[in-house]
Amino acid sequence: MISIVGCGPGALSHLTPAAQQAIDRAELLVGAPRLLELFPQLQAERIAVRANFAEALDRMAPHVGRKEIAVLVTGDPGVCSLAQPVIRRFGRENCRVIPGISSIQAAFAALGVDWMGARLLSVHAGKPAEDAAVFAGEGRIAVLTGTEVTNEWIVELAQRLADSHTAFVCQDLTLPEERVHRIAGSALTLASVPPRSVVVLLRKEIVT
Ligand SMILES: C[S@@+](CC[C@H](N)C(=O)[O-])C[C@H]1O[C@@H](n2cnc3c(N)ncnc32)[C@H](O)[C@@H]1O
């Protein structure tokens, strides 16, 4: 069985007991180096996933059905993670998904704002096809960051919606260096969007 384990936004305090159990049971851990480093005490074999995750899946393949495998993902597996490529490759019947706390949940929690009905976007795998103006009617928008190039789309979005929305840059959530900045959309620049952050745009009447 392959467990696809949501590890939360970064701090071990935000790892669920179910996630910890699946990780403790695993004979093979697969994930980004930063996630593997969270568990230095475990004896399990490790496959580090870097940019080329197809290669990591190839290395995992001979172990499937032979070893307990835990694929570690940041946040929740249902939000822009390796979960779907793993399920497509090895079959839904061989995988179980263990939810984690998403950086999106952590961002709205840090702001003390509900996220029912929020529009969730990501520039992780590229800029969204839609023009930023399409989102003007949304009350709550959360955008996962990507590269410097794709983060430009977030800056454009914040600037387009500056009259109606306030921007919050939620950085390094749950970690000791966590910071949440409130910035007028018109003042948001690439420099104010660090790599590990969620940018939340809220209509001004939600945050008076
Ligand atoms: C590939 S996506 C994975 C999202 C993850 N599955 C989740 O549910 O949070 C990576 C993005 O998640 C966000 N992220 C992950 N950890 C974060 C943290 N501790 N603080 C702020 N944003 C975080 C950033 O936008 C980052 O670019």
PDB file of C-alpha atoms and ligand atoms in Angstrom:
ATOM      1  CA  MET A   1       0.000   0.000   0.000  1.00  0.00           C
ATOM      2  CA  ILE A   2       1.187   3.495  -0.819  1.00  0.00           C
ATOM      3  CA  SER A   3       0.202   6.161   1.697  1.00  0.00           C
ATOM      4  CA  ILE A   4       0.140   9.657   0.250  1.00  0.00           C
ATOM      5  CA  VAL A   5       0.636  11.698   3.355  1.00  0.00           C
ATOM      6  CA  GLY A   6      -0.217  15.371   3.802  1.00  0.00           C
ATOM      7  CA  CYS A   7       2.498  16.739   6.083  1.00  0.00           C
ATOM      8  CA  GLY A   8       1.043  20.185   6.744  1.00  0.00           C
ATOM      9  CA  PRO A   9       2.658  23.530   5.937  1.00  0.00           C
ATOM     10  CA  GLY A  10       6.003  22.787   7.544  1.00  0.00           C
ATOM     11  CA  ALA A  11       6.005  22.580  11.342  1.00  0.00           C
ATOM     12  CA  LEU A  12       5.840  19.134  12.938  1.00  0.00           C
ATOM     13  CA  SER A  13       3.240  20.566  15.336  1.00  0.00           C
ATOM     14  CA  HIS A  14       0.883  20.670  12.334  1.00  0.00           C
ATOM     15  CA  LEU A  15       1.399  17.043  11.320  1.00  0.00           C
ATOM     16  CA  THR A  16      -1.658  14.952  12.235  1.00  0.00           C
ATOM     17  CA  PRO A  17      -1.291  11.768  14.332  1.00  0.00           C
ATOM     18  CA  ALA A  18      -2.627   9.731  11.360  1.00  0.00           C
ATOM     19  CA  ALA A  19       0.099  11.182   9.146  1.00  0.00           C
ATOM     20  CA  GLN A  20       2.748  10.471  11.773  1.00  0.00           C
ATOM     21  CA  GLN A  21       1.573   6.829  12.075  1.00  0.00           C
ATOM     22  CA  ALA A  22       1.762   6.256   8.313  1.00  0.00           C
ATOM     23  CA  ILE A  23       5.249   7.767   8.223  1.00  0.00           C
ATOM     24  CA  ASP A  24       6.436   5.699  11.210  1.00  0.00           C
ATOM     25  CA  ARG A  25       5.158   2.504   9.533  1.00  0.00           C
ATOM     26  CA  ALA A  26       6.801   3.207   6.177  1.00  0.00           C
ATOM     27  CA  GLU A  27       9.782   1.206   4.955  1.00  0.00           C
ATOM     28  CA  LEU A  28      10.314   3.679   2.100  1.00  0.00           C
ATOM     29  CA  LEU A  29       9.819   7.440   2.309  1.00  0.00           C
ATOM     30  CA  VAL A  30       9.440   9.414  -0.917  1.00  0.00           C
ATOM     31  CA  GLY A  31       9.321  13.204  -0.960  1.00  0.00           C
ATOM     32  CA  ALA A  32      11.059  16.537  -1.326  1.00  0.00           C
ATOM     33  CA  PRO A  33      14.343  16.738   0.609  1.00  0.00           C
ATOM     34  CA  ARG A  34      12.843  19.363   2.961  1.00  0.00           C
ATOM     35  CA  LEU A  35      10.086  16.911   3.958  1.00  0.00           C
ATOM     36  CA  LEU A  36      12.430  13.924   4.307  1.00  0.00           C
ATOM     37  CA  GLU A  37      14.617  16.026   6.623  1.00  0.00           C
ATOM     38  CA  LEU A  38      11.710  16.373   9.048  1.00  0.00           C
ATOM     39  CA  PHE A  39      12.198  12.718  10.033  1.00  0.00           C
ATOM     40  CA  PRO A  40      15.950  12.183  10.539  1.00  0.00           C
ATOM     41  CA  GLN A  41      15.391   9.508  13.204  1.00  0.00           C
ATOM     42  CA  LEU A  42      13.563   7.072  10.894  1.00  0.00           C
ATOM     43  CA  GLN A  43      15.468   4.120   9.449  1.00  0.00           C
ATOM     44  CA  ALA A  44      13.306   3.866   6.296  1.00  0.00           C
ATOM     45  CA  GLU A  45      14.908   4.018   2.865  1.00  0.00           C
ATOM     46  CA  ARG A  46      14.430   7.354   1.113  1.00  0.00           C
ATOM     47  CA  ILE A  47      13.858   8.603  -2.415  1.00  0.00           C
ATOM     48  CA  ALA A  48      14.284  12.355  -2.765  1.00  0.00           C
ATOM     49  CA  VAL A  49      11.928  13.995  -5.233  1.00  0.00           C
ATOM     50  CA  ARG A  50      13.397  16.997  -6.999  1.00  0.00           C
ATOM     51  CA  ALA A  51      12.258  18.681 -10.221  1.00  0.00           C
ATOM     52  CA  ASN A  52      12.037  15.390 -12.134  1.00  0.00           C
ATOM     53  CA  PHE A  53       9.339  13.550 -10.226  1.00  0.00           C
ATOM     54  CA  ALA A  54       8.720  11.072 -13.064  1.00  0.00           C
ATOM     55  CA  GLU A  55      12.182   9.690 -12.357  1.00  0.00           C
ATOM     56  CA  ALA A  56      11.343   9.411  -8.638  1.00  0.00           C
ATOM     57  CA  LEU A  57       8.214   7.415  -9.548  1.00  0.00           C
ATOM     58  CA  ASP A  58      10.351   5.083 -11.706  1.00  0.00           C
ATOM     59  CA  ARG A  59      12.654   4.489  -8.731  1.00  0.00           C
ATOM     60  CA  MET A  60       9.630   3.830  -6.503  1.00  0.00           C
ATOM     61  CA  ALA A  61       8.007   1.345  -8.906  1.00  0.00           C
ATOM     62  CA  PRO A  62      10.026  -1.800  -7.994  1.00  0.00           C
ATOM     63  CA  HIS A  63       9.079  -1.351  -4.320  1.00  0.00           C
ATOM     64  CA  VAL A  64       5.323  -1.055  -4.853  1.00  0.00           C
ATOM     65  CA  GLY A  65       3.526  -4.102  -3.429  1.00  0.00           C
ATOM     66  CA  ARG A  66       6.679  -5.154  -1.594  1.00  0.00           C
ATOM     67  CA  LYS A  67       7.187  -2.361   0.923  1.00  0.00           C
ATOM     68  CA  GLU A  68       5.046   0.027   2.955  1.00  0.00           C
ATOM     69  CA  ILE A  69       5.609   3.294   1.131  1.00  0.00           C
ATOM     70  CA  ALA A  70       4.819   6.818   2.324  1.00  0.00           C
ATOM     71  CA  VAL A  71       4.844   9.594  -0.258  1.00  0.00           C
ATOM     72  CA  LEU A  72       5.224  12.830   1.663  1.00  0.00           C
ATOM     73  CA  VAL A  73       3.610  15.986   0.317  1.00  0.00           C
ATOM     74  CA  THR A  74       3.408  19.497   1.746  1.00  0.00           C
ATOM     75  CA  GLY A  75       0.121  20.684   3.147  1.00  0.00           C
ATOM     76  CA  ASP A  76      -2.838  18.626   1.929  1.00  0.00           C
ATOM     77  CA  PRO A  77      -2.502  16.066  -0.896  1.00  0.00           C
ATOM     78  CA  GLY A  78      -5.612  17.514  -2.559  1.00  0.00           C
ATOM     79  CA  VAL A  79      -3.935  20.848  -3.318  1.00  0.00           C
ATOM     80  CA  CYS A  80      -1.329  20.882  -6.132  1.00  0.00           C
ATOM     81  CA  SER A  81       0.614  17.830  -4.976  1.00  0.00           C
ATOM     82  CA  LEU A  82       2.211  14.635  -6.260  1.00  0.00           C
ATOM     83  CA  ALA A  83      -0.903  12.716  -5.211  1.00  0.00           C
ATOM     84  CA  GLN A  84      -2.585  12.542  -8.625  1.00  0.00           C
ATOM     85  CA  PRO A  85       0.543  11.516 -10.602  1.00  0.00           C
ATOM     86  CA  VAL A  86       1.167   8.774  -7.996  1.00  0.00           C
ATOM     87  CA  ILE A  87      -2.453   7.557  -8.139  1.00  0.00           C
ATOM     88  CA  ARG A  88      -2.436   7.579 -11.965  1.00  0.00           C
ATOM     89  CA  ARG A  89       0.809   5.645 -12.088  1.00  0.00           C
ATOM     90  CA  PHE A  90       0.166   3.027  -9.395  1.00  0.00           C
ATOM     91  CA  GLY A  91      -3.649   2.776  -9.298  1.00  0.00           C
ATOM     92  CA  ARG A  92      -6.198   4.167  -6.866  1.00  0.00           C
ATOM     93  CA  GLU A  93      -6.643   0.713  -5.309  1.00  0.00           C
ATOM     94  CA  ASN A  94      -3.002   0.722  -4.222  1.00  0.00           C
ATOM     95  CA  CYS A  95      -3.053   4.196  -2.691  1.00  0.00           C
ATOM     96  CA  ARG A  96      -4.632   5.786   0.334  1.00  0.00           C
ATOM     97  CA  VAL A  97      -4.603   9.511   0.899  1.00  0.00           C
ATOM     98  CA  ILE A  98      -4.030  10.907   4.366  1.00  0.00           C
ATOM     99  CA  PRO A  99      -5.188  14.512   4.574  1.00  0.00           C
ATOM    100  CA  GLY A 100      -3.005  17.252   5.955  1.00  0.00           C
ATOM    101  CA  ILE A 101      -3.422  20.878   6.915  1.00  0.00           C
ATOM    102  CA  SER A 102      -3.078  22.911   3.742  1.00  0.00           C
ATOM    103  CA  SER A 103      -1.116  26.155   3.589  1.00  0.00           C
ATOM    104  CA  ILE A 104      -4.418  27.640   2.401  1.00  0.00           C
ATOM    105  CA  GLN A 105      -6.141  26.648   5.647  1.00  0.00           C
ATOM    106  CA  ALA A 106      -3.169  27.976   7.611  1.00  0.00           C
ATOM    107  CA  ALA A 107      -3.310  31.295   5.722  1.00  0.00           C
ATOM    108  CA  PHE A 108      -7.016  31.869   6.399  1.00  0.00           C
ATOM    109  CA  ALA A 109      -6.531  30.779  10.019  1.00  0.00           C
ATOM    110  CA  ALA A 110      -3.694  33.289  10.419  1.00  0.00           C
ATOM    111  CA  LEU A 111      -6.060  35.988   9.131  1.00  0.00           C
ATOM    112  CA  GLY A 112      -8.981  34.786  11.259  1.00  0.00           C
ATOM    113  CA  VAL A 113     -11.213  34.710   8.173  1.00  0.00           C
ATOM    114  CA  ASP A 114     -13.537  31.942   6.859  1.00  0.00           C
ATOM    115  CA  TRP A 115     -12.593  30.401   3.541  1.00  0.00           C
ATOM    116  CA  MET A 116     -15.955  28.917   2.483  1.00  0.00           C
ATOM    117  CA  GLY A 117     -16.422  29.833  -1.171  1.00  0.00           C
ATOM    118  CA  ALA A 118     -12.851  31.072  -1.576  1.00  0.00           C
ATOM    119  CA  ARG A 119     -11.383  30.931  -5.061  1.00  0.00           C
ATOM    120  CA  LEU A 120      -8.197  28.844  -4.863  1.00  0.00           C
ATOM    121  CA  LEU A 121      -5.537  29.491  -7.496  1.00  0.00           C
ATOM    122  CA  SER A 122      -1.956  28.483  -8.041  1.00  0.00           C
ATOM    123  CA  VAL A 123       0.856  29.796 -10.177  1.00  0.00           C
ATOM    124  CA  HIS A 124       3.017  26.845  -9.173  1.00  0.00           C
ATOM    125  CA  ALA A 125       2.750  25.066 -12.533  1.00  0.00           C
ATOM    126  CA  GLY A 126       2.402  28.240 -14.620  1.00  0.00           C
ATOM    127  CA  LYS A 127       0.277  31.336 -14.941  1.00  0.00           C
ATOM    128  CA  PRO A 128      -3.517  30.736 -15.010  1.00  0.00           C
ATOM    129  CA  ALA A 129      -4.973  31.094 -18.486  1.00  0.00           C
ATOM    130  CA  GLU A 130      -7.664  33.525 -17.307  1.00  0.00           C
ATOM    131  CA  ASP A 131      -7.156  37.245 -17.389  1.00  0.00           C
ATOM    132  CA  ALA A 132      -6.740  38.600 -13.832  1.00  0.00           C
ATOM    133  CA  ALA A 133      -9.828  40.810 -14.284  1.00  0.00           C
ATOM    134  CA  VAL A 134     -12.063  37.675 -14.331  1.00  0.00           C
ATOM    135  CA  PHE A 135     -11.592  37.369 -10.564  1.00  0.00           C
ATOM    136  CA  ALA A 136     -12.851  40.854  -9.663  1.00  0.00           C
ATOM    137  CA  GLY A 137     -16.184  39.462  -8.396  1.00  0.00           C
ATOM    138  CA  GLU A 138     -14.606  37.038  -5.915  1.00  0.00           C
ATOM    139  CA  GLY A 139     -14.751  37.929  -2.197  1.00  0.00           C
ATOM    140  CA  ARG A 140     -11.878  35.687  -1.103  1.00  0.00           C
ATOM    141  CA  ILE A 141      -9.007  34.566  -3.300  1.00  0.00           C
ATOM    142  CA  ALA A 142      -5.957  32.559  -2.246  1.00  0.00           C
ATOM    143  CA  VAL A 143      -3.030  32.094  -4.617  1.00  0.00           C
ATOM    144  CA  LEU A 144      -0.188  29.619  -4.097  1.00  0.00           C
ATOM    145  CA  THR A 145       3.099  31.076  -5.254  1.00  0.00           C
ATOM    146  CA  GLY A 146       5.388  29.643  -7.930  1.00  0.00           C
ATOM    147  CA  THR A 147       8.505  30.986  -9.580  1.00  0.00           C
ATOM    148  CA  GLU A 148       9.549  34.620  -9.989  1.00  0.00           C
ATOM    149  CA  VAL A 149       8.164  34.556 -13.511  1.00  0.00           C
ATOM    150  CA  THR A 150       4.777  33.101 -12.599  1.00  0.00           C
ATOM    151  CA  ASN A 151       4.502  35.231  -9.438  1.00  0.00           C
ATOM    152  CA  GLU A 152       4.234  38.212 -11.790  1.00  0.00           C
ATOM    153  CA  TRP A 153       0.662  37.051 -12.404  1.00  0.00           C
ATOM    154  CA  ILE A 154      -0.098  37.481  -8.668  1.00  0.00           C
ATOM    155  CA  VAL A 155       1.282  41.033  -8.744  1.00  0.00           C
ATOM    156  CA  GLU A 156      -0.863  41.785 -11.782  1.00  0.00           C
ATOM    157  CA  LEU A 157      -3.938  40.311 -10.046  1.00  0.00           C
ATOM    158  CA  ALA A 158      -3.371  42.336  -6.857  1.00  0.00           C
ATOM    159  CA  GLN A 159      -2.877  45.523  -8.848  1.00  0.00           C
ATOM    160  CA  ARG A 160      -5.979  44.929 -11.000  1.00  0.00           C
ATOM    161  CA  LEU A 161      -8.121  44.355  -7.882  1.00  0.00           C
ATOM    162  CA  ALA A 162      -6.485  47.068  -5.758  1.00  0.00           C
ATOM    163  CA  ASP A 163      -9.625  49.248  -5.573  1.00  0.00           C
ATOM    164  CA  SER A 164     -11.829  46.437  -4.267  1.00  0.00           C
ATOM    165  CA  HIS A 165      -9.468  44.012  -2.457  1.00  0.00           C
ATOM    166  CA  THR A 166      -6.730  44.114   0.171  1.00  0.00           C
ATOM    167  CA  ALA A 167      -3.740  41.774  -0.197  1.00  0.00           C
ATOM    168  CA  PHE A 168      -2.187  39.672   2.558  1.00  0.00           C
ATOM    169  CA  VAL A 169       1.113  37.902   2.011  1.00  0.00           C
ATOM    170  CA  CYS A 170       1.229  34.892   4.340  1.00  0.00           C
ATOM    171  CA  GLN A 171       4.802  33.644   4.461  1.00  0.00           C
ATOM    172  CA  ASP A 172       6.412  30.549   6.067  1.00  0.00           C
ATOM    173  CA  LEU A 173       3.171  29.606   7.779  1.00  0.00           C
ATOM    174  CA  THR A 174       3.407  27.566  11.019  1.00  0.00           C
ATOM    175  CA  LEU A 175       7.192  27.969  11.034  1.00  0.00           C
ATOM    176  CA  PRO A 176       9.101  30.130  13.539  1.00  0.00           C
ATOM    177  CA  GLU A 177       9.740  32.683  10.770  1.00  0.00           C
ATOM    178  CA  GLU A 178       6.016  32.987   9.876  1.00  0.00           C
ATOM    179  CA  ARG A 179       5.035  36.494   8.790  1.00  0.00           C
ATOM    180  CA  VAL A 180       1.751  37.914   7.566  1.00  0.00           C
ATOM    181  CA  HIS A 181       1.818  41.325   5.843  1.00  0.00           C
ATOM    182  CA  ARG A 182      -1.169  43.406   4.859  1.00  0.00           C
ATOM    183  CA  ILE A 183      -0.361  45.326   1.692  1.00  0.00           C
ATOM    184  CA  ALA A 184      -2.465  47.573  -0.530  1.00  0.00           C
ATOM    185  CA  GLY A 185      -2.812  45.659  -3.833  1.00  0.00           C
ATOM    186  CA  SER A 186      -1.337  48.635  -5.690  1.00  0.00           C
ATOM    187  CA  ALA A 187       1.824  48.393  -3.564  1.00  0.00           C
ATOM    188  CA  LEU A 188       2.397  44.649  -4.077  1.00  0.00           C
ATOM    189  CA  THR A 189       5.595  43.949  -6.011  1.00  0.00           C
ATOM    190  CA  LEU A 190       7.505  40.781  -6.903  1.00  0.00           C
ATOM    191  CA  ALA A 191       9.874  41.510  -4.017  1.00  0.00           C
ATOM    192  CA  SER A 192       6.959  41.326  -1.571  1.00  0.00           C
ATOM    193  CA  VAL A 193       6.029  37.752  -2.653  1.00  0.00           C
ATOM    194  CA  PRO A 194       8.513  35.323  -1.068  1.00  0.00           C
ATOM    195  CA  PRO A 195       8.785  31.777  -2.473  1.00  0.00           C
ATOM    196  CA  ARG A 196       6.981  29.991   0.356  1.00  0.00           C
ATOM    197  CA  SER A 197       3.862  32.094   0.693  1.00  0.00           C
ATOM    198  CA  VAL A 198       0.158  32.244   0.032  1.00  0.00           C
ATOM    199  CA  VAL A 199      -1.229  35.544  -1.212  1.00  0.00           C
ATOM    200  CA  VAL A 200      -4.789  36.124  -0.016  1.00  0.00           C
ATOM    201  CA  LEU A 201      -6.929  38.848  -1.555  1.00  0.00           C
ATOM    202  CA  LEU A 202     -10.021  39.823   0.428  1.00  0.00           C
ATOM    203  CA  ARG A 203     -12.747  42.229  -0.617  1.00  0.00           C
ATOM    204  CA  LYS A 204     -12.356  45.307   1.523  1.00  0.00           C
ATOM    205  CA  GLU A 205     -15.716  44.868   3.289  1.00  0.00           C
ATOM    206  CA  ILE A 206     -14.515  41.495   4.692  1.00  0.00           C
ATOM    207  CA  VAL A 207     -11.530  43.131   6.436  1.00  0.00           C
ATOM    208  CA  THR A 208     -12.557  46.539   7.619  1.00  0.00           C
TER     209      THR A 208
HETATM  210  C1  LIG B   1       3.214  22.623  -4.682  1.00  0.00           C
HETATM  211  S1  LIG B   1       2.253  23.696  -3.706  1.00  0.00           S
HETATM  212  C2  LIG B   1       1.752  22.572  -2.476  1.00  0.00           C
HETATM  213  C3  LIG B   1       0.550  23.036  -1.692  1.00  0.00           C
HETATM  214  C4  LIG B   1       0.232  22.087  -0.548  1.00  0.00           C
HETATM  215  N1  LIG B   1      -0.255  20.816  -1.034  1.00  0.00           N
HETATM  216  C5  LIG B   1      -0.768  22.686   0.429  1.00  0.00           C
HETATM  217  O1  LIG B   1      -1.867  22.120   0.620  1.00  0.00           O
HETATM  218  O2  LIG B   1      -0.415  23.706   1.057  1.00  0.00           O
HETATM  219  C6  LIG B   1       3.498  24.643  -2.888  1.00  0.00           C
HETATM  220  C7  LIG B   1       2.957  25.988  -2.471  1.00  0.00           C
HETATM  221  O3  LIG B   1       2.281  25.874  -1.220  1.00  0.00           O
HETATM  222  C8  LIG B   1       2.436  27.071  -0.489  1.00  0.00           C
HETATM  223  N2  LIG B   1       3.059  26.753   0.813  1.00  0.00           N
HETATM  224  C9  LIG B   1       3.523  25.565   1.224  1.00  0.00           C
HETATM  225  N3  LIG B   1       3.961  25.650   2.495  1.00  0.00           N
HETATM  226  C10 LIG B   1       3.776  26.923   2.893  1.00  0.00           C
HETATM  227  C11 LIG B   1       4.019  27.640   4.102  1.00  0.00           C
HETATM  228  N4  LIG B   1       4.562  27.050   5.177  1.00  0.00           N
HETATM  229  N5  LIG B   1       3.693  28.949   4.149  1.00  0.00           N
HETATM  230  C12 LIG B   1       3.135  29.555   3.082  1.00  0.00           C
HETATM  231  N6  LIG B   1       2.880  28.931   1.914  1.00  0.00           N
HETATM  232  C13 LIG B   1       3.183  27.629   1.817  1.00  0.00           C
HETATM  233  C14 LIG B   1       3.314  28.013  -1.339  1.00  0.00           C
HETATM  234  O4  LIG B   1       2.452  28.822  -2.105  1.00  0.00           O
HETATM  235  C15 LIG B   1       4.039  27.036  -2.210  1.00  0.00           C
HETATM  236  O5  LIG B   1       4.484  27.635  -3.414  1.00  0.00           O
END
